[in-house]
Amino acid sequence: MLRLSRGARIGLGTIVAVVLVFMYTPLLLVVLNSFNAARIASWPIREFSLEWWGKAFASEPIRAALLNSVLVGLGATAVALLLGTLVAFALQRYSFFGKQSVNLLVVLPIALPGVVTGVALNNTYNQLLEPIGIQVGYFGMIIAHATFCIVMVFNNVFARLRRLSPNVEEASRDLGATPWQTFRLITFPQFRSAFIAGGILAFALSFDEVVVTIFTAPPGVDTLPLWMMNQMARPNEASMVNVVATVVILFSLLPVWASQRLGREISDRD
Amino acid sequence: MKRRAHLAGLLALPMFWLIGIYIFSLVMLLVTAFWTTDPFTSKVKPGFTLRNFEQLVANPAYLSTAVRTLVIALAVTVLCMLISVPLGIFMAKIAKPWLRALLAVAITLPLWAGYLVKILAMRVTFTDAGFFNWALAPFGITGPSFSITTVVLTLTYLWLPYMAVPVYTAIRQLPANLFDASADLGAGAWRTIRTIVLPLIKPAIIAGSIFTFSLSLGDYIAAKFVGGSTQMIGSIIASNINLNPPIAAAFAVVPIAFVVIYLLSVQRTGALERM
């Protein structure tokens, strides 16, 4: 074990405590401010009220934005699940020239700044496709989101495939199963939980994305983050943003809880 | 031969997507950077000019923005390292198992709290009439309000988990007998950390720094909402994309160049496989 003096232990503990306070105080302030009766977030809060909660739940733009976020997230996740799994199989089961490049290509969309991805796709949509009569519209967002979601599925499925023993699949083929039967009955159940975990992460990433969305959303269409951003730029309606942010914070606990459960299932099996 | 066909079948669709849409768009963006804009109609005209790139260097506002962005990204990366290493050591080697499990959840939880939510949270915290100034008022101190300092703090807040999680995992995987051997040979804790821990977790730090560096480099929403008048590369790209796409495209090359140089220089360390 690492032997540290008492002073060093206390010093390290203090750093950890300060970091945690810095991480959670701002989030707590948002939650408290969602109950602030004032129009603008402030501290200390003079009067508490549920007014903004009521207004947020009745708001038509928020509902529309939420629906858009869910639709885009589901579309992008479906594409990412397919493409990410295909690449994971290719890179895990075969060795070929350019393997490193394919790996880099999958990572690139999240390694490069979002503004670059957004501007590049915006340029393709508006300067190249529109002049020849192709309007990507709503699909522009889904295409953009799917591109940077692939890596989430890829990482999860690839890591799982690496640990699978090929013996089971060989046994299945020796016993006369067709390749499709082997995949459906033997291979897929073995990486299913990684597949689902990757899908959840992809959806969460898409749901949270704002920069690429700014440049690829068709005019007049808001996702939830876009709606929030527009509200933040408009100082008068600030308090409703805190309500939406509080709901997002609460919902963000769901994927964490789910991936913890899936993670436990994985470690139980090991 | 059959294996080849299988491989092609697996890769066809993903490669069509990633190369046919994504790489194609990046290349076209690069090409647009050499085009011109008609100053009256603001229509893009194909051609070849290096004027957009000249602007990056010749225009002092552009150059200082590029330098400022690089400084911010480096500051965020260094700050994340300085926090992650003590955090990782405490969690992996000092904390009791129950505290370790709790902290592991505690540092990953805000990762999913939402990017804009966190920027909003920092805005609420650091605004003039906000919590930070209120808490420091009794000591006669005013906080940084909306400034470049707040941008660095906010970006650190956003991207810290990307560094903290791999660093913690790497420190946890260090075998305990290394520490015993180091202590038996007379090294103090500080020396053990410097000569044993740091070299061994270097790949994890590099993997984390790819995210903290690249994500900070391209960000401009934080600058917009907590930076006051602070401009970053992304601010200039975003404000030019509709009026003057070629200059926006030329500016987009700057973070790509920074990130590609960074990725290529760390690829040899094997850090990419850990991502």
Coordinates of C-alpha atoms in Angstrom, one line a residue:
Chain A
M1 CA 0.0 0.0 0.0
L2 CA 0.9 3.6 -0.5
R3 CA 2.0 5.0 2.9
L4 CA 1.2 8.6 3.3
S5 CA 1.7 10.8 6.2
R6 CA -1.4 12.0 8.1
G7 CA -0.9 15.5 6.7
A8 CA -0.8 14.3 3.1
R9 CA -3.9 12.2 3.7
I10 CA -5.8 15.2 5.0
G11 CA -4.5 17.3 2.2
L12 CA -5.7 14.8 -0.4
G13 CA -9.0 14.4 1.3
T14 CA -9.4 18.2 1.4
I15 CA -8.8 18.4 -2.4
V16 CA -11.4 15.7 -3.0
A17 CA -13.9 17.5 -0.8
V18 CA -13.4 20.8 -2.5
V19 CA -13.7 19.2 -6.0
L20 CA -17.0 17.6 -4.9
V21 CA -18.4 20.8 -3.5
F22 CA -17.4 22.6 -6.8
M23 CA -19.2 19.8 -8.8
Y24 CA -22.4 19.7 -6.9
T25 CA -23.1 23.3 -5.6
P26 CA -23.8 24.7 -9.1
L27 CA -26.3 21.9 -9.9
L28 CA -28.0 22.4 -6.5
L29 CA -28.3 26.1 -7.2
V30 CA -30.1 25.3 -10.5
V31 CA -32.6 23.0 -8.7
L32 CA -33.2 25.6 -5.9
N33 CA -33.6 28.4 -8.5
S34 CA -36.3 26.4 -10.3
F35 CA -38.5 27.2 -7.2
N36 CA -37.4 30.9 -7.2
A37 CA -40.4 33.2 -7.6
A38 CA -38.2 35.8 -9.3
R39 CA -37.9 36.0 -13.0
I40 CA -34.1 35.8 -13.0
A41 CA -31.9 33.4 -11.0
S42 CA -30.5 35.1 -8.0
W43 CA -29.0 34.3 -4.6
P44 CA -30.2 34.3 -1.8
I45 CA -33.7 33.3 -3.0
R46 CA -36.2 35.7 -1.4
E47 CA -39.5 33.9 -2.3
F48 CA -40.2 30.3 -3.3
S49 CA -42.9 29.4 -5.7
L50 CA -44.1 26.6 -8.0
E51 CA -45.1 29.1 -10.7
W52 CA -42.3 28.3 -13.1
W53 CA -43.0 24.5 -12.8
G54 CA -46.6 25.0 -13.7
K55 CA -45.7 27.2 -16.7
A56 CA -43.0 24.8 -17.9
F57 CA -45.3 21.8 -17.9
A58 CA -48.0 23.7 -19.8
S59 CA -45.5 25.1 -22.3
E60 CA -46.1 24.0 -25.9
P61 CA -42.6 24.9 -27.2
I62 CA -41.0 22.8 -24.5
R63 CA -43.2 19.8 -25.4
A64 CA -42.3 20.2 -29.1
A65 CA -38.6 20.5 -28.3
L66 CA -38.7 17.4 -26.1
L67 CA -40.4 15.4 -28.9
N68 CA -37.8 16.5 -31.4
S69 CA -35.0 15.5 -29.0
V70 CA -36.5 12.1 -28.5
L71 CA -37.1 11.5 -32.2
V72 CA -33.6 12.6 -33.2
G73 CA -32.1 10.6 -30.4
L74 CA -34.0 7.4 -31.4
G75 CA -33.1 7.8 -35.1
A76 CA -29.4 8.4 -34.4
T77 CA -29.3 5.6 -31.9
A78 CA -30.8 3.1 -34.4
V79 CA -28.2 4.0 -37.0
A80 CA -25.4 4.0 -34.5
L81 CA -26.4 0.5 -33.2
L82 CA -26.2 -0.9 -36.7
L83 CA -23.0 0.8 -37.9
G84 CA -21.2 0.6 -34.5
T85 CA -21.8 -3.2 -34.3
L86 CA -20.7 -3.8 -37.9
V87 CA -17.4 -2.0 -37.3
A88 CA -16.9 -3.7 -34.0
F89 CA -17.2 -7.1 -35.7
A90 CA -14.9 -6.1 -38.5
L91 CA -12.2 -4.8 -36.3
Q92 CA -12.5 -7.6 -33.7
R93 CA -12.8 -10.6 -36.0
Y94 CA -10.5 -9.7 -38.9
S95 CA -7.0 -8.3 -39.3
F96 CA -6.5 -6.2 -42.4
F97 CA -4.5 -3.3 -43.8
G98 CA -5.8 0.0 -42.5
K99 CA -7.3 -1.3 -39.4
Q100 CA -5.8 1.5 -37.3
S101 CA -7.3 4.0 -39.7
V102 CA -10.8 2.6 -39.5
N103 CA -10.4 2.8 -35.7
L104 CA -9.3 6.4 -35.9
L105 CA -12.2 7.2 -38.3
V106 CA -14.8 6.0 -35.8
V107 CA -13.2 8.1 -33.0
L108 CA -12.7 11.2 -35.1
P109 CA -16.3 12.6 -35.0
I110 CA -16.1 12.9 -31.2
A111 CA -12.4 13.8 -31.1
L112 CA -12.8 16.7 -33.5
P113 CA -14.6 19.8 -32.0
G114 CA -18.4 19.7 -32.4
V115 CA -18.3 23.1 -34.1
V116 CA -16.1 21.6 -36.9
T117 CA -18.5 18.6 -37.5
G118 CA -21.4 21.0 -37.4
V119 CA -20.0 23.5 -39.8
A120 CA -18.8 20.8 -42.2
L121 CA -22.2 19.2 -42.4
N122 CA -23.9 22.6 -42.6
N123 CA -21.6 23.4 -45.5
T124 CA -22.5 20.1 -47.3
Y125 CA -26.3 20.5 -46.7
N126 CA -26.5 24.2 -47.6
Q127 CA -23.8 24.8 -50.2
L128 CA -23.8 21.5 -52.0
L129 CA -27.0 19.6 -51.6
E130 CA -29.5 22.4 -51.5
P131 CA -28.3 23.9 -54.9
I132 CA -29.0 20.5 -56.5
G133 CA -32.4 20.3 -55.0
I134 CA -31.9 18.0 -52.1
Q135 CA -33.4 19.3 -48.8
V136 CA -32.1 17.1 -45.9
G137 CA -34.4 19.0 -43.4
Y138 CA -35.1 17.0 -40.3
F139 CA -32.8 14.1 -41.4
G140 CA -29.8 16.5 -41.3
M141 CA -29.9 16.4 -37.5
I142 CA -30.3 12.6 -37.4
I143 CA -27.4 12.0 -39.8
A144 CA -25.2 14.4 -37.8
H145 CA -26.0 12.8 -34.5
A146 CA -25.6 9.3 -35.7
T147 CA -22.1 10.1 -37.0
F148 CA -20.8 10.9 -33.5
C149 CA -22.9 8.2 -31.7
I150 CA -21.3 5.3 -33.6
V151 CA -18.2 5.3 -31.4
M152 CA -20.4 4.7 -28.2
V153 CA -21.8 1.5 -29.6
F154 CA -18.5 0.5 -31.2
N155 CA -16.6 0.9 -27.9
N156 CA -19.0 -1.2 -25.9
V157 CA -19.6 -4.0 -28.4
F158 CA -15.9 -4.2 -29.3
A159 CA -14.8 -4.5 -25.7
R160 CA -17.3 -7.3 -25.1
L161 CA -16.4 -9.2 -28.3
R162 CA -12.8 -9.2 -27.3
R163 CA -13.6 -11.3 -24.2
L164 CA -15.9 -13.8 -25.9
S165 CA -14.5 -17.3 -26.5
P166 CA -14.7 -18.5 -30.1
N167 CA -15.3 -22.1 -28.9
V168 CA -19.0 -21.7 -28.4
E169 CA -19.5 -20.4 -31.9
E170 CA -17.4 -23.2 -33.3
A171 CA -19.4 -25.7 -31.4
S172 CA -22.6 -24.2 -32.7
R173 CA -21.4 -24.5 -36.3
D174 CA -20.1 -28.0 -35.7
L175 CA -23.6 -29.0 -34.5
G176 CA -25.0 -27.8 -37.8
A177 CA -26.4 -24.4 -37.1
T178 CA -26.5 -21.9 -40.0
P179 CA -24.4 -18.7 -39.6
W180 CA -27.6 -16.7 -39.0
Q181 CA -28.7 -19.2 -36.3
T182 CA -25.3 -19.1 -34.7
F183 CA -25.4 -15.3 -34.6
R184 CA -29.0 -15.1 -33.3
L185 CA -28.8 -17.8 -30.7
I186 CA -25.2 -17.8 -29.6
T187 CA -23.3 -14.7 -30.5
F188 CA -25.9 -12.0 -30.0
P189 CA -27.1 -13.1 -26.5
Q190 CA -23.4 -12.9 -25.4
F191 CA -23.0 -9.3 -26.3
R192 CA -26.6 -8.1 -25.9
S193 CA -26.0 -6.2 -22.7
A194 CA -23.0 -4.3 -24.2
F195 CA -25.2 -3.6 -27.2
I196 CA -27.9 -2.1 -25.0
A197 CA -25.5 -0.2 -22.9
G198 CA -23.9 1.3 -26.0
G199 CA -27.4 2.2 -27.3
I200 CA -28.2 4.0 -24.0
L201 CA -25.0 5.9 -24.1
A202 CA -25.6 6.9 -27.8
F203 CA -29.1 8.2 -27.0
A204 CA -27.8 10.1 -24.0
L205 CA -25.0 11.7 -26.1
S206 CA -27.5 12.7 -28.8
F207 CA -30.0 14.0 -26.3
D208 CA -27.4 16.2 -24.7
E209 CA -25.8 17.5 -27.9
V210 CA -26.1 21.2 -28.7
V211 CA -23.2 22.5 -30.9
V212 CA -23.6 20.2 -33.9
T213 CA -27.4 20.6 -33.6
I214 CA -27.1 24.4 -33.9
F215 CA -25.7 24.0 -37.3
T216 CA -27.7 21.1 -38.6
A217 CA -31.2 21.8 -37.3
P218 CA -33.6 23.0 -39.9
P219 CA -35.0 26.5 -39.3
G220 CA -37.7 26.7 -36.6
V221 CA -37.0 23.3 -35.2
D222 CA -35.7 23.2 -31.6
T223 CA -34.4 20.3 -29.6
L224 CA -34.5 20.6 -25.9
P225 CA -30.9 21.8 -25.6
L226 CA -31.6 24.3 -28.4
W227 CA -34.7 25.6 -26.6
M228 CA -32.7 26.0 -23.4
M229 CA -29.9 27.8 -25.1
N230 CA -32.3 30.3 -26.7
Q231 CA -33.9 30.9 -23.4
M232 CA -30.6 31.5 -21.7
A233 CA -29.8 34.1 -24.4
R234 CA -33.1 35.8 -23.5
P235 CA -32.7 37.1 -20.0
N236 CA -36.4 37.7 -19.1
E237 CA -37.7 34.1 -19.1
A238 CA -34.7 32.7 -17.3
S239 CA -36.5 30.9 -14.5
M240 CA -38.3 28.4 -16.8
V241 CA -34.9 27.2 -17.9
N242 CA -34.1 26.2 -14.4
V243 CA -37.2 24.0 -14.3
V244 CA -36.2 22.2 -17.5
A245 CA -32.6 21.9 -16.3
T246 CA -33.8 20.3 -13.0
V247 CA -35.9 17.8 -14.9
V248 CA -32.9 17.0 -17.1
I249 CA -30.7 16.5 -14.0
L250 CA -33.3 14.1 -12.6
F251 CA -33.6 12.2 -15.8
S252 CA -29.8 12.0 -16.3
L253 CA -29.7 9.7 -13.2
L254 CA -31.6 7.1 -15.3
P255 CA -28.8 6.1 -17.7
V256 CA -26.3 6.1 -14.9
W257 CA -28.6 3.7 -12.9
A258 CA -29.1 1.5 -16.0
S259 CA -25.5 1.3 -16.9
Q260 CA -24.6 0.5 -13.3
R261 CA -27.1 -2.4 -13.4
L262 CA -25.8 -3.6 -16.7
G263 CA -22.3 -3.2 -15.4
R264 CA -23.2 -5.4 -12.4
E265 CA -24.7 -8.0 -14.7
I266 CA -21.4 -8.1 -16.6
S267 CA -19.2 -8.3 -13.5
D268 CA -21.5 -11.0 -12.0
R269 CA -20.8 -13.1 -15.1
D270 CA -17.1 -12.8 -15.0
Chain B
M1 CA -11.5 -15.1 -50.3
K2 CA -14.7 -15.7 -48.5
R3 CA -13.4 -14.0 -45.4
R4 CA -12.5 -11.0 -47.5
A5 CA -16.1 -10.8 -48.8
H6 CA -17.4 -11.0 -45.2
L7 CA -15.1 -8.2 -44.1
A8 CA -16.2 -6.1 -47.0
G9 CA -19.8 -6.8 -46.2
L10 CA -19.2 -5.7 -42.6
L11 CA -17.4 -2.5 -43.5
A12 CA -19.3 -1.3 -46.5
L13 CA -22.1 0.5 -44.8
P14 CA -20.1 2.1 -41.9
M15 CA -17.4 3.2 -44.3
F16 CA -20.0 4.6 -46.7
W17 CA -21.4 6.6 -43.8
L18 CA -18.1 7.8 -42.3
I19 CA -16.2 8.5 -45.5
G20 CA -19.0 9.3 -47.9
I21 CA -20.8 11.7 -45.5
Y22 CA -18.4 12.7 -42.8
I23 CA -14.9 12.8 -44.3
F24 CA -16.5 14.1 -47.6
S25 CA -18.0 17.0 -45.6
L26 CA -14.7 17.7 -43.9
V27 CA -12.9 17.7 -47.2
M28 CA -15.5 20.0 -48.8
L29 CA -15.2 22.3 -45.9
L30 CA -11.4 22.4 -46.5
V31 CA -12.0 23.2 -50.2
T32 CA -14.5 25.9 -49.3
A33 CA -11.7 27.6 -47.3
F34 CA -10.0 28.4 -50.6
W35 CA -13.1 29.9 -52.1
T36 CA -14.3 33.5 -52.0
T37 CA -17.5 35.3 -51.0
D38 CA -19.1 38.0 -53.1
P39 CA -19.2 41.0 -50.7
F40 CA -22.5 42.2 -52.0
T41 CA -24.6 39.1 -52.3
S42 CA -22.6 37.1 -49.8
K43 CA -22.8 34.1 -52.2
V44 CA -19.9 31.7 -52.2
K45 CA -17.9 31.6 -55.4
P46 CA -15.6 28.6 -56.2
G47 CA -12.1 29.6 -57.0
F48 CA -8.7 29.5 -55.4
T49 CA -7.5 32.1 -53.0
L50 CA -5.3 32.0 -49.9
R51 CA -6.7 35.2 -48.6
N52 CA -8.9 33.5 -46.0
F53 CA -5.8 31.9 -44.5
E54 CA -3.9 35.1 -44.7
Q55 CA -6.7 36.7 -42.7
L56 CA -6.1 34.3 -39.8
V57 CA -2.6 35.6 -39.3
A58 CA -2.9 39.1 -40.6
N59 CA -6.0 40.1 -38.7
P60 CA -4.8 40.7 -35.1
A61 CA -8.3 39.9 -33.6
Y62 CA -8.3 36.5 -35.3
L63 CA -4.8 35.7 -34.3
S64 CA -5.3 36.6 -30.7
T65 CA -8.5 34.6 -30.6
A66 CA -6.6 31.5 -31.9
V67 CA -3.9 32.0 -29.3
R68 CA -6.4 32.7 -26.5
T69 CA -8.3 29.5 -27.4
L70 CA -5.2 27.4 -27.3
V71 CA -4.2 28.9 -23.9
I72 CA -7.7 28.2 -22.5
A73 CA -7.6 24.6 -23.8
L74 CA -4.2 24.0 -22.3
A75 CA -5.1 25.6 -19.0
V76 CA -8.2 23.4 -18.8
T77 CA -6.2 20.3 -19.6
V78 CA -3.5 21.1 -16.9
L79 CA -6.2 21.9 -14.4
C80 CA -8.0 18.6 -15.1
M81 CA -4.6 16.8 -14.6
L82 CA -3.9 18.6 -11.3
I83 CA -7.3 17.6 -10.0
S84 CA -7.5 14.1 -11.4
V85 CA -4.2 12.7 -10.0
P86 CA -4.8 13.5 -6.3
L87 CA -8.4 12.5 -6.8
G88 CA -7.4 9.2 -8.3
I89 CA -4.8 8.5 -5.7
F90 CA -7.2 9.3 -2.9
M91 CA -10.0 7.1 -4.4
A92 CA -7.8 4.2 -5.4
K93 CA -5.3 4.0 -2.6
I94 CA -6.6 5.8 0.5
A95 CA -10.4 5.7 0.5
K96 CA -12.1 2.7 2.2
P97 CA -14.1 0.5 -0.3
W98 CA -17.5 2.0 0.6
L99 CA -16.1 5.6 0.1
R100 CA -14.4 4.5 -3.1
A101 CA -17.6 3.2 -4.6
L102 CA -19.5 6.3 -3.5
L103 CA -16.8 8.6 -5.0
A104 CA -16.7 6.6 -8.2
V105 CA -20.4 7.3 -8.7
A106 CA -20.1 10.9 -7.5
I107 CA -17.5 11.9 -10.1
T108 CA -19.3 10.2 -13.0
L109 CA -22.8 11.3 -12.1
P110 CA -22.4 15.0 -13.3
L111 CA -21.1 13.6 -16.6
W112 CA -24.7 12.9 -17.6
A113 CA -26.2 16.0 -16.0
G114 CA -26.3 17.7 -19.4
Y115 CA -23.8 20.0 -21.1
L116 CA -26.1 23.1 -21.2
V117 CA -27.4 22.3 -17.7
K118 CA -23.8 22.6 -16.4
I119 CA -23.2 25.8 -18.3
L120 CA -26.4 27.2 -16.9
A121 CA -25.4 26.1 -13.4
M122 CA -22.1 27.9 -13.7
R123 CA -23.9 31.0 -15.0
V124 CA -26.3 30.9 -12.0
T125 CA -23.3 30.4 -9.6
F126 CA -21.0 33.1 -11.0
T127 CA -23.5 35.8 -12.1
D128 CA -23.0 39.2 -10.3
A129 CA -25.9 38.7 -8.0
G130 CA -25.1 35.0 -7.7
F131 CA -24.0 32.5 -5.1
F132 CA -20.3 32.9 -5.5
N133 CA -20.1 36.6 -4.9
W134 CA -22.6 36.2 -2.0
A135 CA -20.5 33.5 -0.4
L136 CA -17.3 35.6 -0.7
A137 CA -18.8 38.9 0.2
P138 CA -18.1 38.6 3.9
F139 CA -14.4 38.2 3.1
G140 CA -14.5 41.3 0.9
I141 CA -13.7 39.3 -2.2
T142 CA -15.5 39.6 -5.5
G143 CA -15.5 36.5 -7.8
P144 CA -14.4 36.4 -11.4
S145 CA -17.9 37.1 -12.6
F146 CA -18.2 36.4 -16.4
S147 CA -14.6 36.4 -17.7
I148 CA -12.0 34.1 -19.2
T149 CA -11.3 32.7 -15.7
T150 CA -14.9 31.6 -15.5
V151 CA -14.6 30.0 -19.0
V152 CA -11.6 28.0 -17.8
L153 CA -13.5 26.9 -14.6
T154 CA -16.6 26.0 -16.6
L155 CA -14.7 23.9 -19.2
T156 CA -12.9 22.2 -16.4
Y157 CA -16.2 21.5 -14.7
L158 CA -17.6 20.1 -18.0
W159 CA -14.7 17.9 -19.0
L160 CA -13.1 16.8 -15.7
P161 CA -14.8 13.3 -15.7
Y162 CA -13.1 12.5 -19.1
M163 CA -9.7 12.8 -17.3
A164 CA -10.7 11.7 -13.8
V165 CA -12.2 8.4 -14.8
P166 CA -9.3 7.0 -16.9
V167 CA -6.7 8.3 -14.4
Y168 CA -8.6 6.7 -11.5
T169 CA -8.9 3.4 -13.4
A170 CA -5.2 3.4 -14.2
I171 CA -4.2 4.1 -10.6
R172 CA -6.5 1.3 -9.4
Q173 CA -4.8 -1.2 -11.7
L174 CA -1.3 -0.5 -10.3
P175 CA -0.3 -3.6 -8.4
A176 CA 0.1 -3.0 -4.6
N177 CA 3.5 -4.7 -4.5
L178 CA 5.0 -1.9 -6.5
F179 CA 4.2 0.5 -3.7
D180 CA 5.6 -2.0 -1.1
A181 CA 8.8 -2.4 -3.1
S182 CA 9.1 1.4 -3.5
A183 CA 8.6 1.9 0.3
D184 CA 11.0 -1.0 1.2
L185 CA 13.7 0.7 -0.9
G186 CA 13.2 3.8 1.1
A187 CA 11.2 6.1 -1.2
G188 CA 8.8 8.4 0.5
A189 CA 5.2 8.8 -0.6
W190 CA 5.9 11.8 -2.7
R191 CA 8.8 10.2 -4.4
T192 CA 6.8 7.0 -5.1
I193 CA 4.0 9.1 -6.7
R194 CA 6.5 11.0 -8.8
T195 CA 8.7 8.1 -10.0
I196 CA 6.3 5.1 -9.9
V197 CA 2.7 6.3 -10.2
L198 CA 3.1 9.2 -12.7
P199 CA 5.1 7.3 -15.4
L200 CA 2.7 4.3 -15.2
I201 CA -0.5 6.3 -15.6
K202 CA 0.9 8.5 -18.3
P203 CA -1.1 6.7 -21.1
A204 CA -4.3 7.3 -19.1
I205 CA -3.5 11.0 -18.6
I206 CA -2.8 11.3 -22.4
A207 CA -6.1 9.5 -23.2
G208 CA -7.9 11.9 -20.9
S209 CA -6.1 15.0 -22.2
I210 CA -7.3 14.2 -25.8
F211 CA -10.8 14.8 -24.6
T212 CA -10.1 17.8 -22.3
F213 CA -7.9 19.5 -24.9
S214 CA -10.1 18.8 -28.0
L215 CA -13.4 19.5 -26.3
S216 CA -12.2 22.8 -24.9
L217 CA -10.6 23.8 -28.2
G218 CA -13.9 23.6 -30.1
D219 CA -16.2 25.0 -27.4
Y220 CA -17.7 28.4 -27.7
I221 CA -21.0 28.0 -25.8
A222 CA -19.2 28.4 -22.5
A223 CA -17.5 31.5 -23.7
K224 CA -20.9 32.8 -24.9
F225 CA -22.7 32.3 -21.6
V226 CA -20.1 32.7 -18.9
G227 CA -17.2 34.5 -20.7
G228 CA -18.5 38.0 -20.9
S229 CA -16.8 39.3 -24.0
T230 CA -14.4 36.4 -24.3
Q231 CA -14.2 35.0 -27.8
M232 CA -12.9 31.6 -28.9
I233 CA -12.2 30.0 -32.3
G234 CA -15.7 28.5 -32.3
S235 CA -17.3 32.0 -31.7
I236 CA -15.7 33.2 -34.9
I237 CA -16.6 30.1 -36.9
A238 CA -20.2 30.3 -35.7
S239 CA -20.6 34.0 -36.4
N240 CA -19.2 33.7 -40.0
I241 CA -20.8 30.5 -41.2
N242 CA -23.8 32.2 -42.8
L243 CA -22.3 35.5 -43.9
N244 CA -18.9 34.4 -45.0
P245 CA -18.6 30.5 -45.2
P246 CA -15.0 30.5 -46.6
I247 CA -13.6 32.4 -43.6
A248 CA -15.5 30.2 -41.2
A249 CA -14.1 27.1 -43.1
A250 CA -10.6 28.5 -42.9
F251 CA -11.0 29.0 -39.2
A252 CA -12.3 25.5 -38.7
V253 CA -9.0 24.2 -40.1
V254 CA -7.2 25.7 -37.0
P255 CA -8.8 23.4 -34.4
I256 CA -8.6 20.4 -36.8
A257 CA -4.9 21.0 -37.2
F258 CA -4.3 21.3 -33.5
V259 CA -6.3 18.1 -32.8
V260 CA -4.8 16.1 -35.6
I261 CA -1.3 17.0 -34.5
Y262 CA -2.2 16.1 -31.0
L263 CA -3.8 12.7 -32.0
L264 CA -0.9 11.7 -34.3
S265 CA 1.7 12.6 -31.6
V266 CA -0.1 10.4 -29.0
Q267 CA -1.1 7.6 -31.3
R268 CA 2.3 5.9 -30.8
T269 CA 1.8 5.8 -27.1
G270 CA -1.1 3.4 -27.6
A271 CA -3.5 5.7 -25.8
L272 CA -6.1 5.6 -28.5
E273 CA -6.9 1.9 -27.9
R274 CA -7.9 2.8 -24.4
M275 CA -10.6 5.3 -25.4

